[in-house]
mmCIF file of C-alpha atoms and ligand atoms in Angstrom:
data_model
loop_
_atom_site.group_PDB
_atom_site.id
_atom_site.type_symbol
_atom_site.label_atom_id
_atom_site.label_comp_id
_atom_site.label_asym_id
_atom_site.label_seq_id
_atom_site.Cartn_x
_atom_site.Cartn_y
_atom_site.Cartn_z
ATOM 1 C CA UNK M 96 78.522 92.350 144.076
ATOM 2 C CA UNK M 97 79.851 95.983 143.817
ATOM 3 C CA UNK M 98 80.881 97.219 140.869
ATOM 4 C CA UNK M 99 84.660 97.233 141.826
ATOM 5 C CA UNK M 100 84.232 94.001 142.848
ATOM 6 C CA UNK M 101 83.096 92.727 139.249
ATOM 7 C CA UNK M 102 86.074 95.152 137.652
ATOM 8 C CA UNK M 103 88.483 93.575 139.425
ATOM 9 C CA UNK M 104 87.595 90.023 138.630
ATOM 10 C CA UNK M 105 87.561 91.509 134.819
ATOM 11 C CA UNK M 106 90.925 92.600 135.094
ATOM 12 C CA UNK M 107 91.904 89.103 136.645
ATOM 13 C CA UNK M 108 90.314 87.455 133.925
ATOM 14 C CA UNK M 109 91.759 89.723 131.246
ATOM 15 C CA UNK M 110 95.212 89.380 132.512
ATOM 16 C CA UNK M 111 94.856 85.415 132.201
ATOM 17 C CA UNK M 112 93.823 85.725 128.619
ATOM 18 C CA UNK M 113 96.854 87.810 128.047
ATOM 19 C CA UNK M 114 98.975 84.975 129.890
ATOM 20 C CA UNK M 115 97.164 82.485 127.777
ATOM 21 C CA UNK M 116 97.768 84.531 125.018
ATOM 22 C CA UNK M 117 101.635 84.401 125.553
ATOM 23 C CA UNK M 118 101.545 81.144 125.804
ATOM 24 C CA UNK M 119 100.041 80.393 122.199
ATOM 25 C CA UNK M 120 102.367 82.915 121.210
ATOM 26 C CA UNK M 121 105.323 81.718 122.523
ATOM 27 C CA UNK M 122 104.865 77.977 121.340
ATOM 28 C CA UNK M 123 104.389 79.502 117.736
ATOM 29 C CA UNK M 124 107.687 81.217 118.255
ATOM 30 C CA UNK M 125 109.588 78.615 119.515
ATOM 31 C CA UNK M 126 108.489 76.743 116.474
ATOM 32 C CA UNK M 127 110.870 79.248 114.836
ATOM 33 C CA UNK M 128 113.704 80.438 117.185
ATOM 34 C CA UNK M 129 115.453 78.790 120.216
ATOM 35 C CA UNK M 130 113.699 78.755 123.649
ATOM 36 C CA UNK M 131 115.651 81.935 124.676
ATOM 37 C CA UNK M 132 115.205 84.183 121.560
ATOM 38 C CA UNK M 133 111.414 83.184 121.825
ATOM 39 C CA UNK M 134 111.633 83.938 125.223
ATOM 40 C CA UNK M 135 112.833 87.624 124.091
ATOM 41 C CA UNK M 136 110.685 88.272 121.654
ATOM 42 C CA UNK M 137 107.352 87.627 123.918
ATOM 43 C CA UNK M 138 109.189 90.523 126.135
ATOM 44 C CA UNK M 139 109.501 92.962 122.949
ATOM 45 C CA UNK M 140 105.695 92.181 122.490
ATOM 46 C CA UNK M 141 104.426 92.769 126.001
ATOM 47 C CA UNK M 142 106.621 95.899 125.774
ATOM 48 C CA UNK M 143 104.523 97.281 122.737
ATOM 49 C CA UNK M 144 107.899 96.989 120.633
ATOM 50 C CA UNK M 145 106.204 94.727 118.245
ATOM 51 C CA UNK M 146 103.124 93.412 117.726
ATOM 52 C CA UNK M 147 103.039 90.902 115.274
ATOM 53 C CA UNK M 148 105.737 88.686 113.329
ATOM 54 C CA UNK M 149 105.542 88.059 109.707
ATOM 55 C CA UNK M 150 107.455 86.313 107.272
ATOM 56 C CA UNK M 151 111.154 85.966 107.218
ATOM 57 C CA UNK M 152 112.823 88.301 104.997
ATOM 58 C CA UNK M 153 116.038 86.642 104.500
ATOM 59 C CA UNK M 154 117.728 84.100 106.142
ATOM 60 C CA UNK M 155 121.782 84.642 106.744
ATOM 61 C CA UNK M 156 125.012 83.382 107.641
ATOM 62 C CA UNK M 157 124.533 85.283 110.779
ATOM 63 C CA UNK M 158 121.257 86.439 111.300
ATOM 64 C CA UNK M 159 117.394 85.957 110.240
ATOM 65 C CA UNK M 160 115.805 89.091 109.353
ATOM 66 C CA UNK M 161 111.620 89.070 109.735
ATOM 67 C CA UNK M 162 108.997 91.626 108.975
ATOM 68 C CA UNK M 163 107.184 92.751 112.224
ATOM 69 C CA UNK M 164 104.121 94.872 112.550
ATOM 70 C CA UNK M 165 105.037 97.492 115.498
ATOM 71 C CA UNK M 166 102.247 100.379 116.835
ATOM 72 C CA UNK M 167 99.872 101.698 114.434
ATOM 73 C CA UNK M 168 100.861 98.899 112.431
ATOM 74 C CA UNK M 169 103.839 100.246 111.280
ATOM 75 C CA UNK M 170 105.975 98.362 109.209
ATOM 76 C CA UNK M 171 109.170 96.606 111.161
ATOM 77 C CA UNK M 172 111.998 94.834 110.791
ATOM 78 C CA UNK M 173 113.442 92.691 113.200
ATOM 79 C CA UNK M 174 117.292 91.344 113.087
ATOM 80 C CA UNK M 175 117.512 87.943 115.274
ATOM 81 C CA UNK M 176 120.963 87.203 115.451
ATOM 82 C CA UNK M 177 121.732 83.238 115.843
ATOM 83 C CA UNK M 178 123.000 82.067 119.326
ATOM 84 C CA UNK M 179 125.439 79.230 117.275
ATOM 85 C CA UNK M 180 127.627 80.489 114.664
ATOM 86 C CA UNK M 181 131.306 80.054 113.916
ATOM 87 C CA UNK M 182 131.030 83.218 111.886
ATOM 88 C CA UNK M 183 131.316 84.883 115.599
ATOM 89 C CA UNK M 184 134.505 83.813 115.873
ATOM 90 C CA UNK M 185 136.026 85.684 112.543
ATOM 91 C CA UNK M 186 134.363 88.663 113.375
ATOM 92 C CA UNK M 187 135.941 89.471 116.762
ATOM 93 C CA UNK M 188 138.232 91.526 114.805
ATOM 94 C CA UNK M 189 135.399 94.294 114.679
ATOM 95 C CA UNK M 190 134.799 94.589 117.898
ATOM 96 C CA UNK M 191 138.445 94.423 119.614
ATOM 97 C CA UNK M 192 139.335 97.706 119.316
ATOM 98 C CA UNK M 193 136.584 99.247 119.392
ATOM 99 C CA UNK M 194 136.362 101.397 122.708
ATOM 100 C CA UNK M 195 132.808 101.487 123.209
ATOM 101 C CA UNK M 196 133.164 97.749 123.718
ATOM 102 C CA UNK M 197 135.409 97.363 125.964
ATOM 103 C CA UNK M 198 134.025 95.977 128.593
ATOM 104 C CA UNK M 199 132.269 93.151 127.153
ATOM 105 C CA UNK M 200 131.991 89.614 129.416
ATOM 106 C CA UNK M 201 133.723 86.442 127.417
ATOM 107 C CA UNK M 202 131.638 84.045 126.417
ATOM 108 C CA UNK M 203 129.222 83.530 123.114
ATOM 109 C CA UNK M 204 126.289 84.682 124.358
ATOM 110 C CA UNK M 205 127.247 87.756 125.627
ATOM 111 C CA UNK M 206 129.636 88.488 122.646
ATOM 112 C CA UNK M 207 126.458 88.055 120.632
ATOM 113 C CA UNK M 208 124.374 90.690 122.156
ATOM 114 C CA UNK M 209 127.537 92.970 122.186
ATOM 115 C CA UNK M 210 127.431 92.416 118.624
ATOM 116 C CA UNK M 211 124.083 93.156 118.136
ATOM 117 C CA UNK M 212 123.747 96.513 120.688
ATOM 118 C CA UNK M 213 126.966 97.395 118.139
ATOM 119 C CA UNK M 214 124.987 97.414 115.401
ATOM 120 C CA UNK M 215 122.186 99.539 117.007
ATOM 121 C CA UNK M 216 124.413 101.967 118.188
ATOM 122 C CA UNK M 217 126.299 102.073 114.384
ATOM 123 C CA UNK M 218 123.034 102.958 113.028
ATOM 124 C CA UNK M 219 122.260 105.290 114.994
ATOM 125 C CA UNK M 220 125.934 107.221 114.767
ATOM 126 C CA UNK M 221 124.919 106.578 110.972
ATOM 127 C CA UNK M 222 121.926 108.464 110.797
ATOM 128 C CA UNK M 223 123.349 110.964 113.170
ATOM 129 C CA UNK M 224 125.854 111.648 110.227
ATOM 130 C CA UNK M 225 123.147 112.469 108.238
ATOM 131 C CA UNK M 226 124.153 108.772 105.595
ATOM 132 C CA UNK M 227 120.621 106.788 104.971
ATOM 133 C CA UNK M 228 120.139 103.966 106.921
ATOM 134 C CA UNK M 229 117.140 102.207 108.714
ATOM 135 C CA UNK M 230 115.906 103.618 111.813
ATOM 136 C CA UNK M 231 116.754 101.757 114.663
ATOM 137 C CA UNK M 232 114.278 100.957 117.155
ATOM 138 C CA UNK M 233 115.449 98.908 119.754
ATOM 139 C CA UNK M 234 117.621 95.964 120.427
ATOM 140 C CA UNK M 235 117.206 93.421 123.281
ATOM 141 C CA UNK M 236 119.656 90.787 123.890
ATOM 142 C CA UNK M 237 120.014 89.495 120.160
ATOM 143 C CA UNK M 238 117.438 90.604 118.823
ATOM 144 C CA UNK M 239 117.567 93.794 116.708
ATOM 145 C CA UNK M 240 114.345 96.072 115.669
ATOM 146 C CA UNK M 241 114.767 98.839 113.325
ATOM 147 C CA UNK M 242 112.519 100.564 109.924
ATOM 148 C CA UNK M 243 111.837 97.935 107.580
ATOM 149 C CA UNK M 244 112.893 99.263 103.975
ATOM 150 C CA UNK M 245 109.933 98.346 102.178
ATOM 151 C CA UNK M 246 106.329 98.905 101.637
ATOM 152 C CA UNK M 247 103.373 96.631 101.580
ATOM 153 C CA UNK M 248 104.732 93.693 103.327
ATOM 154 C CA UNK M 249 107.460 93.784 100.280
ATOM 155 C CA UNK M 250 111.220 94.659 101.101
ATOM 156 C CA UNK M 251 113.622 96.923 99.068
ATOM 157 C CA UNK M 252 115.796 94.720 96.647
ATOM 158 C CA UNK M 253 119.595 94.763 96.821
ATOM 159 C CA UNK M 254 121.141 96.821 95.309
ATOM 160 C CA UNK M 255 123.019 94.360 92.818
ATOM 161 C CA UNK M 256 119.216 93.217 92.221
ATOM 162 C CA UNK M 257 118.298 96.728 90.690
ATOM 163 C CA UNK M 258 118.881 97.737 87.453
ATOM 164 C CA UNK M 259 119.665 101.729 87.800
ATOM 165 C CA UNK M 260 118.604 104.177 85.242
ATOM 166 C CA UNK M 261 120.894 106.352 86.146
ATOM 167 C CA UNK M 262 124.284 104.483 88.146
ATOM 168 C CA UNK M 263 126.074 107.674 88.198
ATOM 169 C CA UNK M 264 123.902 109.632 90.349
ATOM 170 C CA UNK M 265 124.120 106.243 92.645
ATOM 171 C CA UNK M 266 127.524 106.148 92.799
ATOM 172 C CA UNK M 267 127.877 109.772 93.684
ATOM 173 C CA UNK M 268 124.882 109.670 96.316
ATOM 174 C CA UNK M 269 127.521 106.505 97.835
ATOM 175 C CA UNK M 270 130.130 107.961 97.296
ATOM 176 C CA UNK M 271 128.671 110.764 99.510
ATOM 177 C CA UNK M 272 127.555 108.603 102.500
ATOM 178 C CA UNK M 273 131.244 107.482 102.574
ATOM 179 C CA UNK M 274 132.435 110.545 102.875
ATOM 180 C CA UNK M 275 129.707 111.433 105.414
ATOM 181 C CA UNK M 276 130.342 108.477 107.690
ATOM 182 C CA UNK M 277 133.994 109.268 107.461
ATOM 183 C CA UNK M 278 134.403 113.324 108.429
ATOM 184 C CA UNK M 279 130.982 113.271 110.128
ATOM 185 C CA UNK M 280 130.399 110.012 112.110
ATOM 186 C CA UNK M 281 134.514 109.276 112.451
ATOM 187 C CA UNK M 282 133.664 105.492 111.089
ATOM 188 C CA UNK M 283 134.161 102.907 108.343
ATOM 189 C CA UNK M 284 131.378 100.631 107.541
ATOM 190 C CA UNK M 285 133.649 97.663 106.477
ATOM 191 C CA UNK M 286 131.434 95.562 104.558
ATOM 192 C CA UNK M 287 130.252 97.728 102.080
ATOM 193 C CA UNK M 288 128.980 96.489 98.473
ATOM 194 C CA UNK M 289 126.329 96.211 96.101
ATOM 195 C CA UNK M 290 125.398 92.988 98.703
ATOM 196 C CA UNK M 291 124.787 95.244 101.519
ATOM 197 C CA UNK M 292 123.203 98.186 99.902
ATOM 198 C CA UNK M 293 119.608 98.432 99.694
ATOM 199 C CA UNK M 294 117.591 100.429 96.831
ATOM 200 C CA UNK M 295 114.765 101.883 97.941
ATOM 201 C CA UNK M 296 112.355 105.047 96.329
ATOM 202 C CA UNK M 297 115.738 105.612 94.094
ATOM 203 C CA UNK M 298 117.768 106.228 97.196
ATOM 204 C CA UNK M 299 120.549 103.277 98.120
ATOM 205 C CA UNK M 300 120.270 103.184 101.621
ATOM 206 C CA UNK M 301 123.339 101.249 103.334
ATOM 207 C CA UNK M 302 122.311 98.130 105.833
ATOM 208 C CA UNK M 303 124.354 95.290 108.058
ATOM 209 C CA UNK M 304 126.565 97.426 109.449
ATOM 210 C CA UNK M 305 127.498 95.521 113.059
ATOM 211 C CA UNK M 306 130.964 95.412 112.260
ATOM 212 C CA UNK M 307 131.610 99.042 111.028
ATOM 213 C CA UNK M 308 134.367 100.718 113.265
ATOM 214 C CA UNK M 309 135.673 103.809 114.405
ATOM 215 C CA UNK M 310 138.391 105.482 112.805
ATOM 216 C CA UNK M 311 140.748 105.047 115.453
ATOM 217 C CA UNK M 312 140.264 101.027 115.060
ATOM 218 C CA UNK M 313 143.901 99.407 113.755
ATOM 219 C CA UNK M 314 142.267 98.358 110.590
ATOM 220 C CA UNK M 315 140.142 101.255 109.925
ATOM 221 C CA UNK M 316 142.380 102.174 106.924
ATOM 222 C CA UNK M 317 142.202 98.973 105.020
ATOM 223 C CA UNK M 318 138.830 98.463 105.718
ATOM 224 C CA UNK M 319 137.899 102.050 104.545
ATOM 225 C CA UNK M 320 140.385 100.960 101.076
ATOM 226 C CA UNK M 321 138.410 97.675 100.371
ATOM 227 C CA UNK M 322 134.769 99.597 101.117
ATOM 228 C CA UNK M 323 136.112 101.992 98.536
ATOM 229 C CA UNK M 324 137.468 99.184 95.962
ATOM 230 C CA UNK M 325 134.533 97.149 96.007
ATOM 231 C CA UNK M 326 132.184 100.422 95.367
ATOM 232 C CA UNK M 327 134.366 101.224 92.634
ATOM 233 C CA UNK M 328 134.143 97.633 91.111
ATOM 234 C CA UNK M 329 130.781 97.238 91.264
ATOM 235 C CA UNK M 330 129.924 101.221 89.732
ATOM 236 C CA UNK M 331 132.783 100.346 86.878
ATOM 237 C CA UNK M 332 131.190 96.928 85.903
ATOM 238 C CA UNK M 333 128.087 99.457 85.459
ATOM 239 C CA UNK M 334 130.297 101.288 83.079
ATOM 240 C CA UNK M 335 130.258 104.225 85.189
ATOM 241 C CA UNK M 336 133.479 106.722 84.969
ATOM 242 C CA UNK M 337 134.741 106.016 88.743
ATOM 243 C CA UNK M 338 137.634 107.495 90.614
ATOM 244 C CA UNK M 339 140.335 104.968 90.952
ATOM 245 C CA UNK M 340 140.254 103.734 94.532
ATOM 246 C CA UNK M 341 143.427 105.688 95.260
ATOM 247 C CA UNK M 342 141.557 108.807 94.327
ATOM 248 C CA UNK M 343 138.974 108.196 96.259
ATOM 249 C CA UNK M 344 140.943 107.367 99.191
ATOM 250 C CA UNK M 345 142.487 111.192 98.846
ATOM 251 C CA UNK M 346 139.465 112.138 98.517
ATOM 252 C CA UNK M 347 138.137 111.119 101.119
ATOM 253 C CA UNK M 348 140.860 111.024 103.927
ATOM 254 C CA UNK M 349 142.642 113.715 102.375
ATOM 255 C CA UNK M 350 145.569 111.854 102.323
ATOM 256 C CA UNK M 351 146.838 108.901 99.860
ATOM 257 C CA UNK M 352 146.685 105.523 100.966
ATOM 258 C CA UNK M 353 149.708 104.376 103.025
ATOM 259 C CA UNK M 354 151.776 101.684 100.866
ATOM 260 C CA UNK M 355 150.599 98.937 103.500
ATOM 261 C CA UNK M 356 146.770 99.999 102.871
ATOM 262 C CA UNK M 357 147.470 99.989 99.175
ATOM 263 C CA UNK M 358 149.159 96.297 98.985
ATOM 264 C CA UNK M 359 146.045 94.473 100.507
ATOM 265 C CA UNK M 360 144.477 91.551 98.381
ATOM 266 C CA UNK M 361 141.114 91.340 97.588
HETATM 267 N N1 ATP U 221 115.737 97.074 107.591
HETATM 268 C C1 ATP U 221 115.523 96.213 106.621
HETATM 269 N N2 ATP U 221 114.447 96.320 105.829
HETATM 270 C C2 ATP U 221 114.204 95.442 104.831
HETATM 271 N N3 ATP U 221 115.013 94.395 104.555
HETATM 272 C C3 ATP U 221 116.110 94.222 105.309
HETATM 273 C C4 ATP U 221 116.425 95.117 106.378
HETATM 274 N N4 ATP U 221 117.588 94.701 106.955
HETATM 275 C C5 ATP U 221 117.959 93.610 106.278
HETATM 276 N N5 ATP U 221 117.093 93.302 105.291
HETATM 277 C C6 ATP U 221 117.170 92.166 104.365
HETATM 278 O O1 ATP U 221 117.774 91.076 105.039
HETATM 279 C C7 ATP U 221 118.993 90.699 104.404
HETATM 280 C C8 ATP U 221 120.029 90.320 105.461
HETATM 281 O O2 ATP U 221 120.323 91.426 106.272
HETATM 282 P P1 ATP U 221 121.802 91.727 106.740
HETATM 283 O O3 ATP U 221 122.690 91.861 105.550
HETATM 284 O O4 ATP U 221 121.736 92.856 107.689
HETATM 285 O O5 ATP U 221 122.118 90.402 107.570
HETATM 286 P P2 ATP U 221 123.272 89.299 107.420
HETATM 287 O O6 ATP U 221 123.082 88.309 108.471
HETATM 288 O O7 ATP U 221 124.580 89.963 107.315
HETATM 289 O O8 ATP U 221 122.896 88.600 106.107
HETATM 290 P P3 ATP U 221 123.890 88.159 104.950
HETATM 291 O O9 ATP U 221 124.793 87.134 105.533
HETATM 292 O O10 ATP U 221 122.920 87.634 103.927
HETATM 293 O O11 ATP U 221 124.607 89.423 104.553
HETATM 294 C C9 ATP U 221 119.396 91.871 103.561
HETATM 295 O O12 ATP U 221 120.125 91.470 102.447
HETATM 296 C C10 ATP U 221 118.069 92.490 103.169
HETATM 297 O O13 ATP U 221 117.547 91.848 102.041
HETATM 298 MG MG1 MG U 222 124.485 91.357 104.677
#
């Protein structure tokens, strides 16, 4: 037998294992997600996305959020997004009238991993605008990879979980990032809060942000007025000095709050 001869049956036999490989994979994955997310995953491995899944970081009303080893084992963390949620249905809002999705197909799926490539794309105008978020990565389907926040295996605590030495530099460094996202990246995160802020080497660096929208969304305004009231809540149970929300509204817009923004209920 030549040499190329016994190379090739090597590679035959080495691309077996890697099928067999896959296959163990896959049924421990499908222990954990549905037959299609699994099915997604095993494609982010073979692509060299990921290379390992580790525990689950948190577990949400809308998504599951697991630590990944990527390349060079660096540290990852990957956003599944469930298939079957009613919480889908309330957050339409977001994504109606928002031009970048306009041509979305009906139907849950689909909506799903619109709502997850919105979320990539968010981060990435994020960190464009210079306002600390993770990295993203990639995103496949509904399945979102981006910098875990963390080190050792050991993610960054909320930042309601932290207790700051020094809130007033924390609510200025926000305070900042709002103002970035707003005259820089032209968006409103629309969720903001001490629930969706993570603290991390003293920097709060802002995550779930899949239903921020553009400024030119109808409800930009309001949401921009309850990102700013529940900052200013949160900093002012810290007994920090804040601006009152109307302030900050000028502030930041450069113009006061309509009387229709201002009469919202929180
Ligand atoms: N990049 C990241 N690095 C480390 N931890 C993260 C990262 N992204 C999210 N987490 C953790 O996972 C949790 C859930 O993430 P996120 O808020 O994006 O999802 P969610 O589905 O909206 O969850 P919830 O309903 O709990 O808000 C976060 O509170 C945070 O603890
Ligand atoms: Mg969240």
């Amino acid at each position: 037998m030549s040499d190329k001869e016994i190379r090739d049956i090597d590679k035959r036999i080495d691309k077996e294992r890697i099928r067999e490989k896959d296959i163990d994979t896959l049924k421990v994955i499908e222990s954990v997600f549905d037959y299609q997310t699994s099915m997604f995953v095993v494609k982010l491995m073979n692509k060299g996305i990921i290379n390992e899944i580790g525990f689950c970081v948190s577990t949400g009303k809308e998504a599951n959020v697991y630590h990944c080893y990527g390349p060079d084992n660096t540290e990852l963390a990957m956003k599944i997004y469930r298939t079957t949620t009613a919480e889908f249905k309330r957050n339409w809002m977001y994504v109606e009238g928002d031009p970048r999705f306009k041509s979305y197909k009906k139907g849950t799926y689909s909506f799903i991993y619109t709502w997850a490539r919105k979320e990539f794309k968010n981060l990435k105008r994020m960190k464009e605008a210079d306002v600390r978020v993770p990295e993203p990565v990639f995103v496949l389907k509904n399945i979102l990879v981006m910098e875990f926040i963390g080190k050792n295996q050991d993610a960054a605590p909320l930042l309601r979980e932290v207790k700051l030495r020094k809130p007033n530099k924390v609510y200025s460094e926000i305070l900042e990032y709002l103002t970035k996202l707003y005259e820089r990246g032209r968006m409103v995160h629309a969720d903001l809060s001490e629930y969706n802020i993570l603290y991390f080497k003293k920097q709060p660096i802002i995550i779930d942000v899949s239903q921020a929208v553009l400024l030119d969304h109808p409800h930009a305004a309001v949401f921009l007025y309850r990102d700013i009231h529940n900052i200013n809540r949160y900093f002012t149970s810290l007994r920090v000095e804040t601006l009152t929300d109307e302030e900050l509204y000028e502030q930041i817009t450069d113009s006061p709050p309509s009387p229709k923004v201002k009469a919202i209920e929180f």
